[in-house]
XYZ file of C-alpha atoms in Angstrom:
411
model
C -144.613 -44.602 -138.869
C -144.144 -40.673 -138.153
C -146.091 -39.989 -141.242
C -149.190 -41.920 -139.749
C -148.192 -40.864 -136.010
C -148.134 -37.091 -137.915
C -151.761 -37.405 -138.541
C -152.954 -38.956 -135.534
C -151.207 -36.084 -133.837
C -153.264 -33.552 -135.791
C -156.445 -34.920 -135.181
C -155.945 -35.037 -131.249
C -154.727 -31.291 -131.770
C -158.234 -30.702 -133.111
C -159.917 -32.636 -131.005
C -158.121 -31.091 -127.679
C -156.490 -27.990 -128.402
C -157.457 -26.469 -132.059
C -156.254 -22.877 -131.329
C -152.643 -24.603 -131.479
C -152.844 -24.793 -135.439
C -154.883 -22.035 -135.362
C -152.740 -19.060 -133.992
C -150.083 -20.256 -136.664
C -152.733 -18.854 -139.572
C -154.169 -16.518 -137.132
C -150.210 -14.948 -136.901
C -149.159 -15.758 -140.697
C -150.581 -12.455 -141.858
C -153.059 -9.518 -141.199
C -156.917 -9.962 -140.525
C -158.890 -8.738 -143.560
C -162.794 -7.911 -144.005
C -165.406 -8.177 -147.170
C -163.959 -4.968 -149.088
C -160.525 -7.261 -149.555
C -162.888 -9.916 -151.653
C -164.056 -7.388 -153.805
C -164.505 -9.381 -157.226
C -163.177 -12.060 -155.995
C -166.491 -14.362 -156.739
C -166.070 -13.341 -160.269
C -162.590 -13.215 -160.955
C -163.157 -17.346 -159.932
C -166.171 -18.153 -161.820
C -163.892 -16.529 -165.042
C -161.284 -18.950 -163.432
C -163.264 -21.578 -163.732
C -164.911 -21.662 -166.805
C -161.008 -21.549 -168.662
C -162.074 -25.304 -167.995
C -165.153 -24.938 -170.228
C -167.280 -27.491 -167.888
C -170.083 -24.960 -166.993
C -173.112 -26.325 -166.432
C -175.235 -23.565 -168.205
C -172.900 -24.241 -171.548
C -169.937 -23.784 -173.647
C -167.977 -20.887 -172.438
C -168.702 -18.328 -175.014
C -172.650 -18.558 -173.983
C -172.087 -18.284 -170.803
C -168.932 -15.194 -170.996
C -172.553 -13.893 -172.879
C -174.923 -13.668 -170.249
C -171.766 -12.125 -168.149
C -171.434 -9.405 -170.563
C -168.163 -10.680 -172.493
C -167.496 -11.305 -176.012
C -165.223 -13.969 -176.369
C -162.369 -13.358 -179.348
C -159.820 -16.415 -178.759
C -160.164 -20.211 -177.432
C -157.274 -22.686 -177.551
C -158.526 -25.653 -176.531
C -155.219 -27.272 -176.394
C -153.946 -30.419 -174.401
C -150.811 -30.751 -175.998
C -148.244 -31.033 -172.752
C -146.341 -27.856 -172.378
C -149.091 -25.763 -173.600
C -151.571 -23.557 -171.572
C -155.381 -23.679 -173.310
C -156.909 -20.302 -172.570
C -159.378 -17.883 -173.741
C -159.686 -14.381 -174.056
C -163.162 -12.280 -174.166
C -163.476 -8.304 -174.239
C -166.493 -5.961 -172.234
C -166.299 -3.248 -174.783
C -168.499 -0.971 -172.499
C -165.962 -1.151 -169.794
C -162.874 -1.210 -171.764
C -161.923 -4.771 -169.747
C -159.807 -7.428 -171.759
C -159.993 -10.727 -169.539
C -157.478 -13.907 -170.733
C -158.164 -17.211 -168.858
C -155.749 -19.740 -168.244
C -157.255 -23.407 -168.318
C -155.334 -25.089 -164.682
C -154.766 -28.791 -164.647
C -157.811 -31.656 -165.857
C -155.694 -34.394 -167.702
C -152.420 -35.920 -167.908
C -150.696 -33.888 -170.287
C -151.604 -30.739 -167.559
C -149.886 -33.189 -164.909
C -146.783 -33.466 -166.991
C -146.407 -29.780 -167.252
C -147.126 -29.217 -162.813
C -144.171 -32.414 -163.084
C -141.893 -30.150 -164.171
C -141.313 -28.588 -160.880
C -137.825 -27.619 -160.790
C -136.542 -24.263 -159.717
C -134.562 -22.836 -162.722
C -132.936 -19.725 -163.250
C -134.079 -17.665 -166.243
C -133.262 -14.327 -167.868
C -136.278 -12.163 -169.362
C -136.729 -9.934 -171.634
C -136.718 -6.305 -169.182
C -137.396 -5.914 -165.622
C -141.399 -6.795 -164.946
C -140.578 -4.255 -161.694
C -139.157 -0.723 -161.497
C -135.414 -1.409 -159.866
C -135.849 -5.272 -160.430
C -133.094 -7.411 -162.790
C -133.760 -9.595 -165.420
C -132.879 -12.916 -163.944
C -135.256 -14.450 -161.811
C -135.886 -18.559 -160.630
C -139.231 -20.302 -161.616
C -140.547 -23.335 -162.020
C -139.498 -24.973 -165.205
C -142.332 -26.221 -166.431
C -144.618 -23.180 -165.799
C -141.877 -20.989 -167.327
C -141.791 -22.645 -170.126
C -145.366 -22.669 -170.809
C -145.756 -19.223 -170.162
C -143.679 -18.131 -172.560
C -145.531 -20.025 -175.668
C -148.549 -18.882 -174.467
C -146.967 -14.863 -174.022
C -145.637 -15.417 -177.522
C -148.793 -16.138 -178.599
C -150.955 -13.491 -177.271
C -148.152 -10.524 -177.054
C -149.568 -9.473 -180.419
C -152.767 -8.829 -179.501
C -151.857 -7.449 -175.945
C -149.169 -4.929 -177.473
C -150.793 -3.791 -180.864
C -154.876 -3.977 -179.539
C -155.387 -4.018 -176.386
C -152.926 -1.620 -175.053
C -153.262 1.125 -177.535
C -156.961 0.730 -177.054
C -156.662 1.393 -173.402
C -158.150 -1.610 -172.087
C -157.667 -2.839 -168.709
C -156.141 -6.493 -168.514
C -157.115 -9.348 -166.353
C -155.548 -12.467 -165.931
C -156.928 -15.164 -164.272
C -156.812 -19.161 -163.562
C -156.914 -22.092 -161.579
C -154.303 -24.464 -160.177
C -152.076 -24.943 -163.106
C -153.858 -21.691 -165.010
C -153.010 -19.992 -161.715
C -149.874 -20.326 -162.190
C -149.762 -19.907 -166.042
C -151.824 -16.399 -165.321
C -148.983 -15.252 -162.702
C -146.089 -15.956 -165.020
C -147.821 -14.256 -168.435
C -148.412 -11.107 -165.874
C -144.338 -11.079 -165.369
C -143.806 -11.613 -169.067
C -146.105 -9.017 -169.987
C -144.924 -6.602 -168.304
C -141.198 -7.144 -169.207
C -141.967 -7.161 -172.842
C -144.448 -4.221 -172.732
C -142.890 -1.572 -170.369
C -146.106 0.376 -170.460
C -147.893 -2.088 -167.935
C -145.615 -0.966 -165.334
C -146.936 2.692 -165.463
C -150.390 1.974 -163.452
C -151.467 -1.047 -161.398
C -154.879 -0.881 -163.451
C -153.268 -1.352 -166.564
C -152.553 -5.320 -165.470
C -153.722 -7.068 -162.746
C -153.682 -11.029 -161.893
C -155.983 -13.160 -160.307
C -154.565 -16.627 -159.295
C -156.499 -19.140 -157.527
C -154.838 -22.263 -155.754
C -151.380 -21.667 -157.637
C -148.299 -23.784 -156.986
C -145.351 -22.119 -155.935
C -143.781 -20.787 -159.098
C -141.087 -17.957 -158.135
C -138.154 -17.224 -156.084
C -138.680 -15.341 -152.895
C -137.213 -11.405 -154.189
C -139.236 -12.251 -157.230
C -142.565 -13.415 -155.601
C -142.863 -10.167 -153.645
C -142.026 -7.784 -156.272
C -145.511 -9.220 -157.644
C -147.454 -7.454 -155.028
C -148.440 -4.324 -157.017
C -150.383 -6.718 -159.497
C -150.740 -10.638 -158.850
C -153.294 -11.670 -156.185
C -153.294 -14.936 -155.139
C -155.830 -16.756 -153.208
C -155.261 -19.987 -151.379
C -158.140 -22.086 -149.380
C -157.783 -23.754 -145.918
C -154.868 -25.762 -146.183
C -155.348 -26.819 -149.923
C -151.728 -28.882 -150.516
C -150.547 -27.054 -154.127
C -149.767 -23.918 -152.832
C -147.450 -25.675 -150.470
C -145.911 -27.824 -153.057
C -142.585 -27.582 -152.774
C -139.427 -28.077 -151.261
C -139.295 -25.713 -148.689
C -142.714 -26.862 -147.050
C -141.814 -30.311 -147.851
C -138.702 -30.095 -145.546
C -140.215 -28.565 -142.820
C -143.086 -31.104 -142.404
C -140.327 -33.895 -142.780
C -138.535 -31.519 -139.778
C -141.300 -31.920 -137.984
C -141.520 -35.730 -138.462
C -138.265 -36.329 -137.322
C -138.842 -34.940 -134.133
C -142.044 -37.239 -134.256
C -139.559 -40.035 -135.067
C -137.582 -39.415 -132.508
C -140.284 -39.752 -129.754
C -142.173 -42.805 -131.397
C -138.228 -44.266 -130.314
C -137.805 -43.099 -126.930
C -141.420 -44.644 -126.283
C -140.979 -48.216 -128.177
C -143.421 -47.243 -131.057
C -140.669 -46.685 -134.331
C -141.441 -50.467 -135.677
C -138.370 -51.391 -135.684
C -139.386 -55.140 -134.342
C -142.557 -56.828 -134.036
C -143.182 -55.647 -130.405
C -142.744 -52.439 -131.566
C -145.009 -52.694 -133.988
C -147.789 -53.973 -132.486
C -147.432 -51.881 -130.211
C -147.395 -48.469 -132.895
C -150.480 -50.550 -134.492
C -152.209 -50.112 -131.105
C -151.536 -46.744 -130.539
C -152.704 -45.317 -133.942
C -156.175 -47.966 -133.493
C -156.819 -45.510 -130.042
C -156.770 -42.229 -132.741
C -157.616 -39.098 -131.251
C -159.155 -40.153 -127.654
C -155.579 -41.956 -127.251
C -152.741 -40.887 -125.146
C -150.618 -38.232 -126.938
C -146.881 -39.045 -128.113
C -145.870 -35.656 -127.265
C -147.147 -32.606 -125.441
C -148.886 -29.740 -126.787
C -145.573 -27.820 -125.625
C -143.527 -29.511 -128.009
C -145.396 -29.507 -130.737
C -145.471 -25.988 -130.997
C -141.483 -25.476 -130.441
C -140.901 -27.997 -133.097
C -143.312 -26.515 -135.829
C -141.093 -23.283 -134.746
C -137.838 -24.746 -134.817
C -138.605 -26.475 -137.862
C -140.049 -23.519 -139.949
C -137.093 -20.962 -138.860
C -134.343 -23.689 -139.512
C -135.820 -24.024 -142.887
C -135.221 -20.637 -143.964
C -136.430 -18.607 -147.099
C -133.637 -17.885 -148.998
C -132.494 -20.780 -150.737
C -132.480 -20.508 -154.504
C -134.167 -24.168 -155.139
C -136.597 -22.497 -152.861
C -140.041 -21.411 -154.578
C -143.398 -19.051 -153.564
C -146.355 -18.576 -154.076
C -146.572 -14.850 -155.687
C -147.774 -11.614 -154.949
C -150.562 -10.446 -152.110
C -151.980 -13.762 -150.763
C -155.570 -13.968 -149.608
C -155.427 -16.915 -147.275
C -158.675 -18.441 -146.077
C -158.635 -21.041 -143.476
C -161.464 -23.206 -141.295
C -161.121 -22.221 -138.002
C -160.356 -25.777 -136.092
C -161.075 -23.847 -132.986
C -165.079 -22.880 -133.946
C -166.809 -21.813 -130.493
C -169.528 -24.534 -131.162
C -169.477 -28.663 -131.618
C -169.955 -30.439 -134.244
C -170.691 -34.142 -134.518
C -167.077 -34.815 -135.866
C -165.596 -33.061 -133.233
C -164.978 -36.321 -130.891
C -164.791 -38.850 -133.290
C -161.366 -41.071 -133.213
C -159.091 -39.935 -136.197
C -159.577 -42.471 -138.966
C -155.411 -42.423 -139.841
C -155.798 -44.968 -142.672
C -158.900 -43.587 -143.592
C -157.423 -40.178 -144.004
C -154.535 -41.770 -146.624
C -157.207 -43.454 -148.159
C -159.297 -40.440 -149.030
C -156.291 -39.428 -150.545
C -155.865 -41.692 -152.894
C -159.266 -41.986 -153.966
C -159.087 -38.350 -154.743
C -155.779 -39.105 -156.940
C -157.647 -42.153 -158.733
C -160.413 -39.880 -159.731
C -160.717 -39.722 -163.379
C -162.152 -36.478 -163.097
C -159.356 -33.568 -161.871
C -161.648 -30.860 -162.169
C -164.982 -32.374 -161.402
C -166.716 -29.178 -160.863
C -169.745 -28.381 -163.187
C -171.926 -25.951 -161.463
C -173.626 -22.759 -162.473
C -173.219 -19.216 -161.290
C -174.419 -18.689 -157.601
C -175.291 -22.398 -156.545
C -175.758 -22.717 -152.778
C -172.541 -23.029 -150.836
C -173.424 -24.205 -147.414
C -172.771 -22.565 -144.301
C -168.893 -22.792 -143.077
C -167.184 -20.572 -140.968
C -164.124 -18.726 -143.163
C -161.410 -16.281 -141.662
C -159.015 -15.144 -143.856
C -155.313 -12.828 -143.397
C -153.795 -11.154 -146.037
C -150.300 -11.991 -146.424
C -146.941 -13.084 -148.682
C -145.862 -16.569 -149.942
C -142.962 -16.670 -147.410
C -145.937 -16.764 -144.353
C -145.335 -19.629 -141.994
C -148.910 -20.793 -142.448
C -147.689 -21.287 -146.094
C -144.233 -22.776 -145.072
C -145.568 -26.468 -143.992
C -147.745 -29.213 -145.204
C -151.135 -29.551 -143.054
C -151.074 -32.928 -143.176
C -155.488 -32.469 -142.731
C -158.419 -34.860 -144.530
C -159.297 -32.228 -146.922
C -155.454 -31.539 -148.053
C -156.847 -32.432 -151.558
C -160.366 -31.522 -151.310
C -159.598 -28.001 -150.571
C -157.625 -27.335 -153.811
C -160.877 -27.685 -155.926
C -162.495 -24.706 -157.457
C -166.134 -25.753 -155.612
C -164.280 -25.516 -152.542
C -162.754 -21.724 -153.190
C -166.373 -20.676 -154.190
C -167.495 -22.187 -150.667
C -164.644 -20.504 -149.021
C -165.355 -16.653 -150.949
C -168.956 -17.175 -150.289
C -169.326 -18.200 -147.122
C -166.478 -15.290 -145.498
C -168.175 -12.609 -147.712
C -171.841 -13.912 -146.000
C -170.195 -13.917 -142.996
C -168.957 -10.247 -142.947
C -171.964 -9.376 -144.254
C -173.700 -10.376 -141.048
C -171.339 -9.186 -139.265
């Protein structure tokens, strides 16, 4: 019942007060303009086609027509393993490797593995730093097959032929590219020397490190997350605070003969979520906000099962608050609607259903985005929103990049 009474809540926070949810983004991190999306658009498109689903064909053709020979494709599925590729722009002296994120089962087995485990690498992958650090398990693991595969290459080619290293991906290969960074640089102490020398681009990652760890990536990882896309947030640390928050929820559906405990009761909660957003609210805006706060702080950061999302983040979010209306803007919230565009998204048999070619049309949405860390509060709960699912997709980022640089542009 507070799950659904969550939901309900959220929509009649949209509906009536949107600036509630979004000072919390708004205050999460600092505001950044066009020069901080510098590449961005491309570093995703060489995300994306790790997935080798491009509409315009295989991914060597089209690494062609962007200027890059490709050298390496793994192709593989086999769970635990990362399929990647790696292509070279000889002019420019610019190695990029491409980690393939999650489009099948055996991908969801290895994001399954989600515990936080403490490992020991080879060196420090940061001047001062130790060589113990907590990860997720499966990620970890992964990464290190796929660093013993290409540390080779990387150490006796690329470095000593003074090319600059990119490392990209998507969802899964988000994660993948974050965690080869850290290897890399433990195992080849020269990458340290100069941010140029390595640099990560990770797109919709899970959260993969411990906090210490996570923000000694800074120099070289940047992450990107989307609106409030639910992988970056999937763990237990945002888990507990949304369940924090429901609680209090809980506790009011109680006090107001709504918990379902009997069949008044649940009639009556029936009723109530049947009224959605144009309904009487179950609390006040006033305690909303003190719980989200209470529950966020009492949370904490510290906790070693806790995990991050690395490095500098690039948040963009969809201003709820938008100066203008739209035709969705009084509509009743749909609560078992919502749930069921959830699941429909999880019973696609497609995962990574975006073919598309370079520079198709976006749409016009209105983007802000903050820079800030994994440990941001805006970061640190579950938005329990419609799109929690649609926003993780790699057609969404593109709509996100495009639409804030057009934006600025304007501006």
């Amino acid at each position: 019942a507070s799950f659904m009474a969550t939901i309900q809540l959220l929509g009649q926070i949209k509906s009536r007060k949107p600036e509630l949810r979004d000072d919390i983004y708004r205050r999460s991190g600092s505001t950044v303009d066009a020069s901080s999306f510098s590449g961005l658009d491309e570093m995703l498109e060489l995300a994306d086609l790790a997935y080798d689903e491009h509409k315009d064909g295989d991914i060597k053709t089209v690494l062609k027509s962007m200027g890059y020979d490709m050298i390496k494709h793994d192709k593989t599925e086999v769970p635990g393993y990362l399929g990647h590729y790696v292509a070279l722009k000889t002019d420019e002296k610019t190695a990029i490797i491409g980690v393939k994120g999650t489009s099948g089962l055996e991908d969801m087995l290895t994001d399954a593995c989600a515990s936080s485990v403490e490992y020991n690498i080879d060196r420090p992958f940061y001047d001062g730093g130790g060589t113990a650090l907590r990860c997720h398990e499966g990620i970890f693991l992964s990464s290190t097959r796929l660093a013993d595969e290409l540390d080779p290459l990387v150490k006796n080619l690329l470095v000593p032929s003074g090319y600059e290293i990119i490392v990209t991906g998507h969802s899964l290969g988000a994660a993948g590219s974050i965690m080869l960074g850290v290897l890399l640089r433990s195992r080849i102490p020269s990458l340290q020397q100069s941010q140029e020398k390595l640099k990560v681009y990770a797109f919709a990652s899970p959260p993969i490190l411990d906090s210490k760890s996570s923000e000694a990536c800074v120099p070289f990882v940047t992450t990107v997350v989307n609106n409030c896309d639910c992988v970056p947030r999937a763990n237990i640390a945002p888990a507990l605070t949304t369940m924090k928050f429901m609680k209090r929820v809980d506790t009011k559906l109680k006090l107001k003969g709504l918990d379902m405990s009997n069949f008044r009761s649940t009639m009556a909660f029936l009723n109530k979520m049947g009224e959605g957003s144009d309904g009487d609210m179950i609390m006040t805006f006033e305690e909303i906000a003190t719980s989200v706060v209470e529950a966020i702080k009492s949370t904490g950061v510290e906790d070693p099962d806790y995990l991050y999302v690395p490095g500098r983040v690039i948040l963009m979010y969809s201003p709820w608050k938008t100066g203008k209306k739209s035709e969705g803007d009084s509509v009743q919230v749909d609560v078992l609607g919502t749930i069921r565009g959830w699941l429909s998204e999880f019973e696609s048999d497609e995962l990574h259903p975006n073919k598309v070619e370079l520079g198709t049309p976006v749409g016009d949405k209105e983007i802000r985005a903050i820079e800030c860390s994994g440990t941001s509060d805006a970061l640190r709960f579950v938005e329990l929103c419609d799109v929690l699912i649609e926003d993780h997709m790699t057609s969404e980022y593109r709509a996100s990049i495009a639409s804030f640089v057009s934006k600025s542009s304007e501006s």
